[in-house]
């Protein structure tokens, strides 16, 4: 029934788009009343179809007028828009000269906290005392949760990243180091709980992971859509090493690294990667900060299961080049379903770029007036306060769509999702999306 309704609306898009193209040819350079009416009608239909049709399908349906609505085969490079950067936002201050940021919901309260790795293996943790829509960070906590780099690993820096590697419902930590001429990876299993983390004694080079060249800046992502976390590691001279997880979601095992895979080209000195679905097509794109302060965007032109990265765009979407050593962390900080960007620069600066995604007003959101429970959840979420038949989608903190459908007063099964924070977006007829965040244990 849902597919039949989507097909009917797609046919309406095709007819209206054809009529608009003819109107614009008849009155070139002018906006007639009829053209304005057709554009308004098409915007409404596109908004209704964004949850059920891919970008390619919408592009094809719009035909000659696709560019008017921000759709083209290069749509991904146009879809985003980041606001001017804010320095030291949300109360963040007191950071070190060089910082490696990563966002994670360590206390499973539904908002994202910030962990910074620093010089000589130190860590600085900022708890988010605000909420998923309005972040506010408390004072820095130095080396929290019993984290310590082992004495056998001398390091100039520490670059943390988090994922639930053992499938027990809490997030574990992996830290990249700079150990003389190699970058060693150090693993900390979370022996605490999803709400009160406590990290175990460090394990050096676990799960078959090997050293990288001079420096390791790791980022987890499920790049082959097989349900476990793979690993991409940035190195000193801009290269990136990919470790495929050939194990499982609860028993990781990493294959030998592949340098600059899936079409990736090296960045310029000190590659700092971060994944996000910036074009909202369901697969993960890549942002890479580099030593000169620039940020490179690699669009994933493949798929969620078979990535293929295009040649990089430098400082796209309104992101401006900064000072030296741009370390990037992308995550949905304001709970609107798209990925914002935090950049840690040399000399104590944190810059926040809000993703305003100004694309013909299709992604305007408002705070939810529905109830979602339990939150956090282990396996299912139930929604109250909306009518049956409302479209829903669930996105992770990288903005990647991980589940979608029609809500029919039956709990949504999220058991297969990895532990972490997610955004639920609902769209009722003739309304803008409602959003609310929830935690998955």
Short mmCIF file of C-alpha atoms in Angstrom, two decimals:
data_model
loop_
_atom_site.label_atom_id
_atom_site.label_comp_id
_atom_site.label_asym_id
_atom_site.label_seq_id
_atom_site.Cartn_x
_atom_site.Cartn_y
_atom_site.Cartn_z
CA UNK A 1 0.00 0.00 0.00
CA UNK A 2 2.83 2.38 0.90
CA UNK A 3 4.69 1.64 -2.35
CA UNK A 4 1.51 2.16 -4.39
CA UNK A 5 0.95 5.57 -2.74
CA UNK A 6 4.57 6.58 -3.37
CA UNK A 7 4.32 5.53 -7.04
CA UNK A 8 1.18 7.64 -7.49
CA UNK A 9 2.87 10.71 -5.98
CA UNK A 10 5.97 10.11 -8.11
CA UNK A 11 3.75 10.17 -11.21
CA UNK A 12 2.29 13.48 -9.98
CA UNK A 13 5.85 14.86 -9.64
CA UNK A 14 6.60 13.88 -13.24
CA UNK A 15 3.47 15.60 -14.57
CA UNK A 16 3.98 18.78 -12.54
CA UNK A 17 7.69 18.92 -13.41
CA UNK A 18 6.89 18.62 -17.11
CA UNK A 19 4.30 21.41 -16.82
CA UNK A 20 6.79 23.61 -14.96
CA UNK A 21 9.48 23.06 -17.60
CA UNK A 22 7.03 24.13 -20.33
CA UNK A 23 5.96 27.20 -18.33
CA UNK A 24 9.57 28.31 -17.83
CA UNK A 25 10.32 27.87 -21.53
CA UNK A 26 7.24 29.92 -22.42
CA UNK A 27 8.17 32.79 -20.08
CA UNK A 28 11.99 32.72 -19.86
CA UNK A 29 13.48 34.78 -17.05
CA UNK A 30 10.10 35.38 -15.40
CA UNK A 31 8.24 33.78 -12.50
CA UNK A 32 4.59 33.52 -13.53
CA UNK A 33 1.79 32.80 -11.08
CA UNK A 34 1.42 29.34 -12.62
CA UNK A 35 5.14 28.60 -12.23
CA UNK A 36 5.03 29.70 -8.59
CA UNK A 37 2.02 27.43 -7.98
CA UNK A 38 3.75 24.46 -9.65
CA UNK A 39 6.93 25.00 -7.61
CA UNK A 40 4.95 25.12 -4.37
CA UNK A 41 3.11 21.91 -5.29
CA UNK A 42 6.34 20.14 -6.22
CA UNK A 43 8.03 21.16 -2.96
CA UNK A 44 5.18 19.58 -1.03
CA UNK A 45 5.34 16.34 -3.02
CA UNK A 46 9.14 16.12 -2.77
CA UNK A 47 8.90 16.55 0.98
CA UNK A 48 6.42 13.68 1.18
CA UNK A 49 8.56 11.41 -1.00
CA UNK A 50 11.97 12.00 0.59
CA UNK A 51 11.43 9.12 3.02
CA UNK A 52 10.33 6.65 0.33
CA UNK A 53 12.28 7.51 -2.85
CA UNK A 54 16.02 7.75 -3.40
CA UNK A 55 17.77 10.88 -4.64
CA UNK A 56 18.27 9.22 -8.04
CA UNK A 57 14.53 8.46 -8.36
CA UNK A 58 13.55 12.01 -7.42
CA UNK A 59 16.13 13.44 -9.84
CA UNK A 60 14.74 11.35 -12.67
CA UNK A 61 11.13 12.28 -11.84
CA UNK A 62 11.95 16.02 -11.80
CA UNK A 63 13.73 15.84 -15.15
CA UNK A 64 14.68 19.19 -16.67
CA UNK A 65 13.73 21.20 -13.55
CA UNK A 66 15.68 19.05 -11.05
CA UNK A 67 18.34 21.72 -10.54
CA UNK A 68 15.71 24.22 -9.39
CA UNK A 69 15.15 22.01 -6.35
CA UNK A 70 18.81 21.23 -5.65
CA UNK A 71 18.67 17.80 -7.32
CA UNK A 72 21.20 16.63 -9.87
CA UNK A 73 23.73 13.87 -10.24
CA UNK A 74 25.98 16.16 -8.20
CA UNK A 75 23.21 16.90 -5.69
CA UNK A 76 25.35 15.68 -2.83
CA UNK A 77 27.79 18.53 -3.29
CA UNK A 78 25.00 21.10 -3.08
CA UNK A 79 22.71 19.71 -0.42
CA UNK A 80 24.49 20.95 2.66
CA UNK A 81 25.00 24.40 4.06
CA UNK A 82 26.98 25.12 7.21
CA UNK A 83 26.57 28.30 9.21
CA UNK A 84 29.52 30.53 10.04
CA UNK A 85 31.63 28.88 12.74
CA UNK A 86 31.19 29.52 16.44
CA UNK A 87 34.36 29.54 18.55
CA UNK A 88 34.35 27.55 21.80
CA UNK A 89 30.58 26.85 21.60
CA UNK A 90 28.18 25.52 24.26
CA UNK A 91 30.48 26.34 27.14
CA UNK A 92 33.45 24.38 25.79
CA UNK A 93 36.72 25.86 26.96
CA UNK A 94 39.99 24.92 28.63
CA UNK A 95 41.31 22.70 25.82
CA UNK A 96 44.90 21.77 25.07
CA UNK A 97 47.17 23.02 22.29
CA UNK A 98 46.35 20.00 20.11
CA UNK A 99 43.08 18.07 20.53
CA UNK A 100 41.49 15.08 18.80
CA UNK A 101 37.70 15.29 19.32
CA UNK A 102 35.07 12.59 19.17
CA UNK A 103 31.41 12.64 20.20
CA UNK A 104 29.79 9.81 22.13
CA UNK A 105 26.82 9.38 24.48
CA UNK A 106 28.81 7.89 27.35
CA UNK A 107 26.05 8.17 29.97
CA UNK A 108 23.19 7.15 27.63
CA UNK A 109 21.08 10.16 28.57
CA UNK A 110 20.13 10.90 24.96
CA UNK A 111 22.67 13.62 24.18
CA UNK A 112 26.24 13.59 22.90
CA UNK A 113 29.21 14.12 25.20
CA UNK A 114 32.67 15.13 23.98
CA UNK A 115 35.97 13.32 24.53
CA UNK A 116 39.21 15.02 23.52
CA UNK A 117 42.52 13.21 23.17
CA UNK A 118 45.57 15.36 23.80
CA UNK A 119 49.34 15.40 24.08
CA UNK A 120 51.17 12.57 25.86
CA UNK A 121 48.15 10.29 26.15
CA UNK A 122 45.93 12.58 28.20
CA UNK A 123 42.15 12.89 27.80
CA UNK A 124 39.69 15.67 28.51
CA UNK A 125 36.00 14.76 28.87
CA UNK A 126 33.11 17.22 28.66
CA UNK A 127 29.74 15.90 29.80
CA UNK A 128 26.75 17.29 27.94
CA UNK A 129 24.54 18.66 30.71
CA UNK A 130 22.06 20.09 28.22
CA UNK A 131 19.92 17.90 25.98
CA UNK A 132 19.86 16.42 22.49
CA UNK A 133 18.51 19.64 20.95
CA UNK A 134 20.38 22.21 23.05
CA UNK A 135 23.87 21.04 24.04
CA UNK A 136 25.66 22.58 27.02
CA UNK A 137 28.92 21.13 28.27
CA UNK A 138 30.15 20.99 31.85
CA UNK A 139 33.71 21.65 32.99
CA UNK A 140 36.53 19.46 31.70
CA UNK A 141 37.28 16.18 33.50
CA UNK A 142 40.90 15.08 33.06
CA UNK A 143 41.59 11.38 32.34
CA UNK A 144 38.15 10.14 33.52
CA UNK A 145 36.81 6.58 33.84
CA UNK A 146 40.22 5.12 34.79
CA UNK A 147 41.65 5.69 31.29
CA UNK A 148 45.45 5.52 31.07
CA UNK A 149 47.82 4.82 28.18
CA UNK A 150 50.03 1.88 29.21
CA UNK A 151 53.64 2.63 30.02
CA UNK A 152 54.81 0.33 27.22
CA UNK A 153 53.36 2.74 24.65
CA UNK A 154 55.08 6.10 24.60
CA UNK A 155 52.92 8.56 22.69
CA UNK A 156 53.01 12.19 21.66
CA UNK A 157 49.23 12.30 21.13
CA UNK A 158 46.06 10.31 21.76
CA UNK A 159 43.15 10.13 19.27
CA UNK A 160 40.04 8.37 20.69
CA UNK A 161 37.05 6.80 18.96
CA UNK A 162 34.15 4.76 20.35
CA UNK A 163 31.99 1.80 19.29
CA UNK A 164 30.27 -1.16 20.93
CA UNK A 165 32.83 -3.72 19.76
CA UNK A 166 31.73 -6.62 21.94
CA UNK A 167 27.97 -6.25 21.50
CA UNK A 168 27.17 -5.89 25.20
CA UNK A 169 25.20 -2.64 24.91
CA UNK A 170 27.86 -0.14 26.00
CA UNK A 171 30.53 1.67 24.02
CA UNK A 172 34.18 0.64 24.13
CA UNK A 173 37.11 2.90 23.28
CA UNK A 174 39.97 2.64 20.80
CA UNK A 175 42.82 5.14 20.95
CA UNK A 176 45.31 5.91 18.21
CA UNK A 177 48.78 6.99 19.30
CA UNK A 178 51.99 8.36 17.84
CA UNK A 179 54.77 6.10 19.06
CA UNK A 180 58.10 7.10 17.53
CA UNK A 181 57.75 5.93 13.89
CA UNK A 182 54.48 4.03 14.27
CA UNK A 183 50.89 4.64 15.20
CA UNK A 184 49.79 2.01 17.71
CA UNK A 185 46.13 1.26 18.46
CA UNK A 186 45.13 0.74 22.10
CA UNK A 187 41.78 -0.79 23.12
CA UNK A 188 39.80 -0.22 26.33
CA UNK A 189 36.84 -2.51 26.94
CA UNK A 190 33.99 -0.88 28.84
CA UNK A 191 33.51 -3.03 31.95
CA UNK A 192 30.97 -0.63 33.41
CA UNK A 193 27.45 -0.11 32.12
CA UNK A 194 25.75 1.87 29.40
CA UNK A 195 25.09 4.69 31.89
CA UNK A 196 28.23 4.48 34.05
CA UNK A 197 31.30 3.61 31.96
CA UNK A 198 34.44 2.13 33.46
CA UNK A 199 37.23 1.19 31.09
CA UNK A 200 39.38 -1.89 31.59
CA UNK A 201 43.17 -2.12 31.42
CA UNK A 202 44.46 -1.22 27.99
CA UNK A 203 45.09 -3.87 25.34
CA UNK A 204 47.74 -2.98 22.76
CA UNK A 205 47.12 -3.85 19.07
CA UNK A 206 44.05 -6.07 19.71
CA UNK A 207 41.91 -8.09 17.28
CA UNK A 208 44.65 -8.34 14.67
CA UNK A 209 45.11 -4.57 14.37
CA UNK A 210 48.60 -3.55 13.26
CA UNK A 211 50.56 -0.30 13.56
CA UNK A 212 50.20 2.46 11.00
CA UNK A 213 52.89 4.86 9.86
CA UNK A 214 54.00 7.34 12.53
CA UNK A 215 50.49 8.32 13.62
CA UNK A 216 47.05 6.73 14.05
CA UNK A 217 43.78 8.71 14.01
CA UNK A 218 41.02 6.05 14.01
CA UNK A 219 37.31 6.20 13.15
CA UNK A 220 34.80 3.36 13.30
CA UNK A 221 32.07 2.88 10.69
CA UNK A 222 30.18 -0.04 9.21
CA UNK A 223 31.43 0.52 5.68
CA UNK A 224 30.26 -2.78 4.21
CA UNK A 225 26.81 -2.88 5.88
CA UNK A 226 27.41 -6.29 7.46
CA UNK A 227 26.44 -5.20 10.98
CA UNK A 228 29.90 -4.85 12.54
CA UNK A 229 32.27 -1.91 12.89
CA UNK A 230 35.12 -1.49 10.43
CA UNK A 231 38.00 0.91 11.01
CA UNK A 232 39.63 3.69 9.01
CA UNK A 233 42.89 5.13 10.35
CA UNK A 234 44.50 8.39 9.23
CA UNK A 235 48.30 8.57 9.12
CA UNK A 236 50.99 11.24 9.13
CA UNK A 237 51.39 11.85 5.40
CA UNK A 238 47.69 11.95 4.60
CA UNK A 239 47.23 8.28 3.81
CA UNK A 240 44.34 6.27 5.26
CA UNK A 241 44.47 2.61 6.22
CA UNK A 242 41.27 0.54 6.14
CA UNK A 243 40.86 -2.44 8.47
CA UNK A 244 37.81 -4.52 7.53
CA UNK A 245 36.12 -6.27 10.44
CA UNK A 246 35.94 -9.89 9.31
CA UNK A 247 34.63 -11.00 12.69
CA UNK A 248 31.20 -10.11 14.04
CA UNK A 249 29.37 -7.43 16.01
CA UNK A 250 30.34 -9.15 19.28
CA UNK A 251 33.68 -10.77 18.35
CA UNK A 252 35.74 -8.36 16.24
CA UNK A 253 38.65 -9.48 14.09
CA UNK A 254 40.32 -7.14 11.64
CA UNK A 255 41.91 -8.04 8.31
CA UNK A 256 45.29 -6.71 7.18
CA UNK A 257 45.05 -3.02 6.32
CA UNK A 258 44.38 -1.72 2.82
CA UNK A 259 45.81 1.70 2.01
CA UNK A 260 43.49 4.38 0.61
CA UNK A 261 40.71 1.96 -0.37
CA UNK A 262 37.50 2.47 -2.36
CA UNK A 263 39.01 5.23 -4.49
CA UNK A 264 40.25 7.40 -1.60
CA UNK A 265 43.14 9.71 -2.40
CA UNK A 266 45.56 10.88 0.31
CA UNK A 267 44.97 14.13 2.12
CA UNK A 268 47.78 16.58 2.88
CA UNK A 269 49.76 15.63 6.00
CA UNK A 270 47.92 14.31 9.09
CA UNK A 271 44.67 12.80 7.84
CA UNK A 272 41.91 13.24 10.45
CA UNK A 273 38.83 11.30 9.21
CA UNK A 274 35.20 11.49 10.30
CA UNK A 275 32.19 9.79 8.71
CA UNK A 276 28.76 11.33 8.07
CA UNK A 277 25.93 10.86 5.60
CA UNK A 278 26.16 14.42 4.34
CA UNK A 279 24.10 13.91 1.20
CA UNK A 280 21.38 11.90 3.00
CA UNK A 281 21.45 9.05 0.48
CA UNK A 282 21.88 6.28 3.05
CA UNK A 283 25.63 5.70 2.80
CA UNK A 284 28.52 7.25 4.70
CA UNK A 285 30.58 10.05 3.20
CA UNK A 286 33.92 11.15 4.60
CA UNK A 287 35.34 14.41 5.94
CA UNK A 288 39.11 14.59 6.43
CA UNK A 289 40.89 17.40 8.22
CA UNK A 290 44.53 18.06 7.40
CA UNK A 291 47.61 19.85 8.71
CA UNK A 292 47.09 23.05 6.71
CA UNK A 293 43.67 23.64 8.28
CA UNK A 294 41.57 22.60 5.29
CA UNK A 295 38.80 20.00 5.35
CA UNK A 296 38.30 17.62 2.42
CA UNK A 297 34.94 16.07 1.56
CA UNK A 298 34.89 12.66 -0.13
CA UNK A 299 31.41 11.88 -1.45
CA UNK A 300 30.46 8.21 -1.33
CA UNK A 301 29.15 7.60 -4.84
CA UNK A 302 28.81 3.88 -4.15
CA UNK A 303 26.43 2.40 -1.62
CA UNK A 304 26.17 1.54 2.06
CA UNK A 305 27.54 -1.97 1.33
CA UNK A 306 30.04 -1.11 -1.43
CA UNK A 307 31.55 2.37 -0.91
CA UNK A 308 33.29 4.28 -3.69
CA UNK A 309 34.66 7.71 -2.85
CA UNK A 310 34.83 10.55 -5.37
CA UNK A 311 37.73 12.96 -5.71
CA UNK A 312 37.73 15.30 -2.69
CA UNK A 313 36.20 18.76 -2.53
CA UNK A 314 38.17 21.14 -0.33
CA UNK A 315 36.32 23.24 2.28
CA UNK A 316 32.83 22.61 0.84
CA UNK A 317 29.34 23.71 1.97
CA UNK A 318 30.53 26.98 3.50
CA UNK A 319 33.21 25.41 5.71
CA UNK A 320 36.16 27.78 5.83
CA UNK A 321 39.81 26.71 6.13
CA UNK A 322 41.14 27.25 9.62
CA UNK A 323 44.45 27.38 11.36
CA UNK A 324 46.86 24.44 11.44
CA UNK A 325 45.99 20.83 12.28
CA UNK A 326 42.25 20.59 11.68
CA UNK A 327 40.92 17.58 13.61
CA UNK A 328 37.31 16.83 12.61
CA UNK A 329 34.34 15.28 14.43
CA UNK A 330 30.96 15.07 12.66
CA UNK A 331 27.79 14.34 14.65
CA UNK A 332 24.20 15.52 15.04
CA UNK A 333 24.60 17.91 17.98
CA UNK A 334 21.24 19.68 17.72
CA UNK A 335 19.00 16.66 17.13
CA UNK A 336 17.65 17.75 13.74
CA UNK A 337 18.77 14.65 11.87
CA UNK A 338 21.78 16.03 10.00
CA UNK A 339 25.47 15.97 10.89
CA UNK A 340 27.10 19.08 12.32
CA UNK A 341 30.88 19.52 12.43
CA UNK A 342 33.31 20.36 15.22
CA UNK A 343 36.89 21.22 14.28
CA UNK A 344 39.72 21.29 16.79
CA UNK A 345 42.51 23.55 15.57
CA UNK A 346 46.04 24.12 16.74
CA UNK A 347 46.30 26.71 19.53
CA UNK A 348 43.35 25.82 21.73
CA UNK A 349 40.48 26.57 19.33
CA UNK A 350 37.26 24.61 18.88
CA UNK A 351 35.09 25.67 15.92
CA UNK A 352 31.48 24.52 15.55
CA UNK A 353 29.76 24.49 12.15
CA UNK A 354 26.01 23.97 12.41
CA UNK A 355 24.53 22.12 9.47
CA UNK A 356 21.58 24.27 8.43
CA UNK A 357 20.94 22.20 5.27
CA UNK A 358 19.21 25.00 3.38
CA UNK A 359 17.69 23.02 0.52
CA UNK A 360 14.34 24.61 -0.50
CA UNK A 361 13.02 24.29 3.02
CA UNK A 362 12.46 20.55 2.87
CA UNK A 363 14.19 19.75 6.12
CA UNK A 364 12.74 22.31 8.48
CA UNK A 365 12.04 20.57 11.75
CA UNK A 366 10.29 21.37 14.99
CA UNK A 367 10.59 19.92 18.46
CA UNK A 368 8.59 16.78 19.02
CA UNK A 369 5.19 16.84 20.70
CA UNK A 370 4.88 13.08 20.80
CA UNK A 371 6.02 10.54 23.38
CA UNK A 372 8.68 7.95 22.66
CA UNK A 373 9.34 5.19 25.18
CA UNK A 374 11.18 3.42 26.62
CA UNK A 375 14.11 5.77 26.26
CA UNK A 376 16.75 4.44 26.33
CA UNK A 377 15.61 1.13 24.90
CA UNK A 378 17.00 -2.34 24.38
CA UNK A 379 14.87 -3.65 21.54
CA UNK A 380 11.69 -1.65 20.75
CA UNK A 381 10.30 1.87 20.86
CA UNK A 382 6.64 2.85 21.02
CA UNK A 383 5.22 6.19 19.93
CA UNK A 384 2.20 7.98 21.35
CA UNK A 385 0.63 11.25 20.26
CA UNK A 386 0.66 10.72 16.47
CA UNK A 387 -1.86 9.27 14.07
CA UNK A 388 -1.44 5.86 12.47
CA UNK A 389 0.13 5.82 9.03
CA UNK A 390 2.76 8.46 9.78
CA UNK A 391 6.08 7.99 7.94
CA UNK A 392 9.15 7.54 10.13
CA UNK A 393 12.87 7.27 9.67
CA UNK A 394 15.68 6.63 12.15
CA UNK A 395 19.12 8.16 11.63
CA UNK A 396 22.31 7.59 13.57
CA UNK A 397 24.50 10.40 14.82
CA UNK A 398 26.35 10.53 11.50
CA UNK A 399 23.05 11.38 9.79
CA UNK A 400 22.86 7.96 8.12
CA UNK A 401 19.37 6.51 7.69
CA UNK A 402 19.34 3.09 9.37
CA UNK A 403 15.60 2.30 9.40
CA UNK A 404 12.39 3.68 7.91
CA UNK A 405 8.75 2.75 7.45
CA UNK A 406 5.15 3.55 8.34
CA UNK A 407 4.15 3.58 12.00
CA UNK A 408 1.01 1.56 12.61
CA UNK A 409 0.65 1.55 16.41
CA UNK A 410 3.05 -1.40 16.61
CA UNK A 411 6.38 -0.86 18.42
CA UNK A 412 9.34 -0.26 16.13
CA UNK A 413 11.93 -3.02 16.42
CA UNK A 414 15.42 -1.52 16.86
CA UNK A 415 17.11 -4.58 18.36
CA UNK A 416 19.49 -4.93 15.41
CA UNK A 417 20.85 -1.37 15.77
CA UNK A 418 24.23 -0.95 17.46
CA UNK A 419 24.30 0.72 20.87
CA UNK A 420 24.31 4.49 20.58
CA UNK A 421 22.17 7.55 20.07
CA UNK A 422 19.63 7.96 17.27
CA UNK A 423 17.17 10.51 15.92
CA UNK A 424 13.58 9.48 15.14
CA UNK A 425 11.91 11.70 12.53
CA UNK A 426 8.17 11.60 11.87
CA UNK A 427 6.33 13.28 9.03
CA UNK A 428 2.57 13.61 9.09
CA UNK A 429 0.48 14.74 6.11
CA UNK A 430 0.92 18.47 5.35
CA UNK A 431 3.37 18.92 8.20
CA UNK A 432 7.09 19.41 8.71
CA UNK A 433 9.04 16.61 10.40
CA UNK A 434 8.93 16.05 14.15
CA UNK A 435 12.17 14.86 15.72
CA UNK A 436 13.17 13.25 18.97
CA UNK A 437 16.36 11.50 20.07
CA UNK A 438 16.60 8.16 21.83
CA UNK A 439 19.32 5.92 23.17
CA UNK A 440 19.80 2.28 22.17
CA UNK A 441 21.43 0.04 24.79
#
